[in-house]
Amino acid sequence: MKKSRLVALLSALMILAAMVVVVGCGSSDDDSSSGGSGDFQSELITDGTLTVGSDIPYAPFEMGKAPDYTGFDIELVNDIAKRLDLDVKIQDTAFDTIFTDVAQGKFDMVASASTITPEREQVVNFSDPYYESEQALFVPPGSDITSVEDLAGKTVAAQDGTTGEAYANDETDAGQVRGFPTGAAAIASVVNGQADAGIVDAPVVEDAASKGQSGFEIATNIPTGEYYGFAFAKNTPELLKAVNGALADLIDDGTYEKLFRKYFNATPPKSITSGTAAEDTGTTDEG
Amino acid sequence: MGDFFDIFFNFQFMADHFDVVFQGFLVTLKLSAVGGALALVWGLILAVLRQVPGKWLAPVRWLVIAYIDCLRGLPLLLVIMLLYSGLATLATQGLIPRDIGIPQWFGQPDPFWYGVMALTLTYGAYMAEVYRAGIEAVPRGQTEAARSLGMSHGQAMRFIIVPQAVRKVIPPLLNDFIALMKDTALVSVIGLVEAVQAGRDLYSEFYNPSGFTLGAFMFLIVTIPLARFVDRLIKNQNEKFQRGLP
Amino acid sequence: MSQTVEMPEVARGETILRVHNLKKSYDKLEVLRDIDLDIKKGEVICVLGPSGSGKSTMLRCLNLLELPTGGTIELKGDVVFEGDKPKNLDDLRRETGMVFQSFNLFPNMTAKGNVSIAQIRVRGRKKDDADQRSIDELTKVGLAEKVDEYPDRLSGGQQQRVAIARALAMDPEIMLFDEVTSALDPELVKGVLDVMRELADSGMTMICVTHEIGFAREVADRVIFMDGGYIVEQGPPAEVLGDPKEERTQKFLGLVLDH
């Protein structure tokens, strides 16, 4: 290729790349909507569709194969979308970038067993809590680790970017914390004997145990008092309000209890159904 | 556009978290050095075995060819995952000693060694083909002279052919090494924190991607001079070739 | 490397290498057809012929660089090749030395290194002994001041002389020369031919495939003319070169002598 043509081609490519970057940066700024009462439609990426980011699989919250994903989060999302008269598009994505992704407008919301934390709230807004959770400390069978204190100097597995990983780093004396891209990989490394213990969301660990995953046992639950919420970009307040409304509705009319029993075989906690959790986490104020 | 620079080139952030990324990059360098050195050696062994003469040793040649085909045809990421779960499973089932299934040699954690193994096995295959091209490029007359003097195949290879071949293929081998160094990032999927994962951890904790940019600078400080060095080597070789020297 | 089997000593003038019914084919192409040759110790034989006559192939069969497809080769009375299998490759290679048209010096070693390597690795000599021998051989071919130079610093004639020294250092009984001056600039040819002449005078058994008719006439004990894979005519140079009996020989010499 002649030199001048090569220069022209390279310049064109660079301009194209720059344009993509600018447009990418720009879009999260010009999502319309300043006020507008209840007009969340304009805040959506795609008209009439609720685009949802989720790290799949993470049973029992999200699992299955596209396009028929299932799980507690997914069914809640489907129900909420129906109430808002929207189609649903689920996007499988990595968990440790999921909050910045939604903040940048890659999806409308995140439904991924996400704990509401003050750090995350600097980047996203959360819906009212829809699940109360804690961490599970799990170990290989026959391990002599029975509590968090026993983790001193040990190798602990967790999933990248989760509250379990943060707990292992900040609240234990673990010798080494190993982050994995998925929760399943963290569990597998304990099963394989490569990590001495793991800290992952309790419902996920319990679900794996109940489905016959062997090679590990739960040493103890760590009552962290976490609440899961759906995450939104800061500039989609109307969408957040609308989803909160739909969530409240489905709690009131018993849909929530039905789904909860289906996946967890237990009565839903009062903190969710009576709304006290929402007050605790103060999310309702930021709606 | 100013925001873009604040986000991706946040020098304050880079300074505050320099150590985290740097520690990760040290892991990258360690992985590259150990994996790269072993791959260079393993590749040469494979290339020589591929050439062993004689009817009786045909199975050896076939095995080596099959190995090279497989390892060149598998994604490195897959090899990493297979080693990671496979070796540990063999250990827990008692088929291999635990010390080998979950290697913790010299104080490095097992993901490091799985990474080294995967890099060695995979890049060894690529380098074997590079060595082979070098060996085949050595003129036949060299082998003929060696054999005429009474040297065996092994002696001819060891003293005459391989030294010449290796000299010829240093540039493509170095290129493979640079590729290997970049591929060390893949070992993050089994829990090893190297430069890219360090950036990712910072990103997920602080929502600031400048850790990635810092990691990128660290890579370029090593890879760009290496690439320039390879270019210069190639230029020197070509000049010698033009002058008609061996 | 097999143990050195002491081969019987052959006196000057007795047969040292015998070739019988030698054939060589590449797939369907017959390059050598039925060669019979009886080489005596101390004999200097020059092999002439047009390209494609099979002369180089025959030479390369003598040290089994090429594997014949039929016939026998006997070295000092012992069969070293029969049918299609070498029976004693090591002994044959030990007793023969070959010098090539393209020199084939090892570029990763100095002149001295080139001459020493096989002495050390094949003959098992100690490095110091081998190096001293190398210096002696290089001096004999007139390259005493070049012993530490790498091949890329030597002229073609000098490289070829190193190649000769390299082969001689292994104390072969028979030296094989494969068109060793054909790749040299004319002014360098004489230097190499002089070395070969001295070697012949010292009693070495030599078989030279060559185009140097003058050399053949002056130095050879026997001249062999080959064509089409056969030995067409052979005999003392005065006869074959001065008064060839076969028409093909006459034609070839008519073509070649006028230069």
PDB file of C-alpha atoms in Angstrom, chain C residues 62-151:
ATOM      1  CA  LEU C  62      31.228 -43.915  -1.436  1.00  0.00           C
ATOM      2  CA  ASN C  63      30.794 -42.424   2.045  1.00  0.00           C
ATOM      3  CA  LEU C  64      27.085 -43.236   2.104  1.00  0.00           C
ATOM      4  CA  LEU C  65      25.911 -39.629   2.117  1.00  0.00           C
ATOM      5  CA  GLU C  66      23.643 -41.069  -0.537  1.00  0.00           C
ATOM      6  CA  LEU C  67      22.275 -44.527   0.051  1.00  0.00           C
ATOM      7  CA  PRO C  68      22.665 -46.682  -3.045  1.00  0.00           C
ATOM      8  CA  THR C  69      19.695 -48.749  -4.120  1.00  0.00           C
ATOM      9  CA  GLY C  70      21.742 -51.794  -4.969  1.00  0.00           C
ATOM     10  CA  GLY C  71      25.217 -53.271  -5.019  1.00  0.00           C
ATOM     11  CA  THR C  72      27.996 -53.694  -2.467  1.00  0.00           C
ATOM     12  CA  ILE C  73      30.758 -51.594  -1.045  1.00  0.00           C
ATOM     13  CA  GLU C  74      33.731 -53.189   0.660  1.00  0.00           C
ATOM     14  CA  LEU C  75      36.211 -51.249   2.701  1.00  0.00           C
ATOM     15  CA  LYS C  76      39.524 -52.988   3.396  1.00  0.00           C
ATOM     16  CA  GLY C  77      37.825 -56.272   2.669  1.00  0.00           C
ATOM     17  CA  ASP C  78      34.846 -55.802   4.993  1.00  0.00           C
ATOM     18  CA  VAL C  79      31.418 -55.272   3.569  1.00  0.00           C
ATOM     19  CA  VAL C  80      30.133 -51.875   4.649  1.00  0.00           C
ATOM     20  CA  PHE C  81      27.131 -51.723   2.367  1.00  0.00           C
ATOM     21  CA  GLU C  82      25.038 -54.422   0.781  1.00  0.00           C
ATOM     22  CA  GLY C  83      21.710 -54.516  -0.983  1.00  0.00           C
ATOM     23  CA  ASP C  84      20.114 -51.421   0.369  1.00  0.00           C
ATOM     24  CA  LYS C  85      21.411 -51.256   3.910  1.00  0.00           C
ATOM     25  CA  PRO C  86      24.598 -49.854   5.345  1.00  0.00           C
ATOM     26  CA  LYS C  87      26.375 -52.465   7.410  1.00  0.00           C
ATOM     27  CA  ASN C  88      29.107 -50.383   8.946  1.00  0.00           C
ATOM     28  CA  LEU C  89      28.514 -46.715   8.540  1.00  0.00           C
ATOM     29  CA  ASP C  90      30.819 -45.589  11.312  1.00  0.00           C
ATOM     30  CA  ASP C  91      33.928 -47.272   9.993  1.00  0.00           C
ATOM     31  CA  LEU C  92      33.292 -46.039   6.485  1.00  0.00           C
ATOM     32  CA  ARG C  93      32.812 -42.464   7.655  1.00  0.00           C
ATOM     33  CA  ARG C  94      35.884 -42.669   9.831  1.00  0.00           C
ATOM     34  CA  GLU C  95      38.105 -43.806   7.022  1.00  0.00           C
ATOM     35  CA  THR C  96      36.819 -41.361   4.430  1.00  0.00           C
ATOM     36  CA  GLY C  97      36.975 -37.601   4.361  1.00  0.00           C
ATOM     37  CA  MET C  98      34.966 -35.426   2.035  1.00  0.00           C
ATOM     38  CA  VAL C  99      35.462 -31.898   0.743  1.00  0.00           C
ATOM     39  CA  PHE C 100      32.478 -30.159  -0.825  1.00  0.00           C
ATOM     40  CA  GLN C 101      31.954 -27.712  -3.634  1.00  0.00           C
ATOM     41  CA  SER C 102      30.308 -25.235  -1.266  1.00  0.00           C
ATOM     42  CA  PHE C 103      32.932 -25.696   1.478  1.00  0.00           C
ATOM     43  CA  ASN C 104      30.294 -26.226   4.211  1.00  0.00           C
ATOM     44  CA  LEU C 105      32.435 -24.756   6.952  1.00  0.00           C
ATOM     45  CA  PHE C 106      30.622 -24.344  10.265  1.00  0.00           C
ATOM     46  CA  PRO C 107      30.008 -20.586  10.572  1.00  0.00           C
ATOM     47  CA  ASN C 108      29.663 -20.652  14.355  1.00  0.00           C
ATOM     48  CA  MET C 109      33.332 -21.723  14.835  1.00  0.00           C
ATOM     49  CA  THR C 110      36.742 -20.399  13.935  1.00  0.00           C
ATOM     50  CA  ALA C 111      38.959 -22.170  11.418  1.00  0.00           C
ATOM     51  CA  LYS C 112      40.680 -23.936  14.273  1.00  0.00           C
ATOM     52  CA  GLY C 113      37.313 -24.815  15.806  1.00  0.00           C
ATOM     53  CA  ASN C 114      36.110 -26.252  12.522  1.00  0.00           C
ATOM     54  CA  VAL C 115      39.121 -28.507  12.272  1.00  0.00           C
ATOM     55  CA  SER C 116      38.976 -29.536  15.937  1.00  0.00           C
ATOM     56  CA  ILE C 117      35.302 -30.239  16.524  1.00  0.00           C
ATOM     57  CA  ALA C 118      35.122 -33.665  14.928  1.00  0.00           C
ATOM     58  CA  GLN C 119      38.491 -34.652  16.366  1.00  0.00           C
ATOM     59  CA  ILE C 120      37.148 -34.003  19.822  1.00  0.00           C
ATOM     60  CA  ARG C 121      33.613 -35.318  19.412  1.00  0.00           C
ATOM     61  CA  VAL C 122      34.107 -38.199  17.029  1.00  0.00           C
ATOM     62  CA  ARG C 123      37.702 -39.312  17.606  1.00  0.00           C
ATOM     63  CA  GLY C 124      37.580 -38.459  21.286  1.00  0.00           C
ATOM     64  CA  ARG C 125      40.818 -36.478  21.321  1.00  0.00           C
ATOM     65  CA  LYS C 126      41.469 -34.034  24.131  1.00  0.00           C
ATOM     66  CA  LYS C 127      40.839 -30.429  23.238  1.00  0.00           C
ATOM     67  CA  ASP C 128      44.444 -29.317  23.530  1.00  0.00           C
ATOM     68  CA  ASP C 129      45.689 -32.193  21.398  1.00  0.00           C
ATOM     69  CA  ALA C 130      42.996 -31.572  18.834  1.00  0.00           C
ATOM     70  CA  ASP C 131      43.726 -27.846  18.697  1.00  0.00           C
ATOM     71  CA  GLN C 132      47.425 -28.458  18.229  1.00  0.00           C
ATOM     72  CA  ARG C 133      46.699 -30.897  15.422  1.00  0.00           C
ATOM     73  CA  SER C 134      44.359 -28.347  13.891  1.00  0.00           C
ATOM     74  CA  ILE C 135      47.027 -25.682  13.918  1.00  0.00           C
ATOM     75  CA  ASP C 136      49.425 -28.144  12.275  1.00  0.00           C
ATOM     76  CA  GLU C 137      46.977 -29.053   9.529  1.00  0.00           C
ATOM     77  CA  LEU C 138      46.057 -25.438   8.897  1.00  0.00           C
ATOM     78  CA  THR C 139      49.714 -24.536   8.681  1.00  0.00           C
ATOM     79  CA  LYS C 140      50.253 -27.307   6.142  1.00  0.00           C
ATOM     80  CA  VAL C 141      47.613 -25.788   3.892  1.00  0.00           C
ATOM     81  CA  GLY C 142      49.154 -22.353   4.308  1.00  0.00           C
ATOM     82  CA  LEU C 143      46.691 -20.803   6.763  1.00  0.00           C
ATOM     83  CA  ALA C 144      48.769 -20.559   9.919  1.00  0.00           C
ATOM     84  CA  GLU C 145      47.828 -16.933  10.512  1.00  0.00           C
ATOM     85  CA  LYS C 146      44.100 -17.539   9.975  1.00  0.00           C
ATOM     86  CA  VAL C 147      43.477 -20.151  12.633  1.00  0.00           C
ATOM     87  CA  ASP C 148      41.343 -17.883  14.797  1.00  0.00           C
ATOM     88  CA  GLU C 149      39.338 -16.320  12.006  1.00  0.00           C
ATOM     89  CA  TYR C 150      35.698 -17.109  11.412  1.00  0.00           C
ATOM     90  CA  PRO C 151      34.723 -18.444   7.997  1.00  0.00           C
TER      91      PRO C 151
END
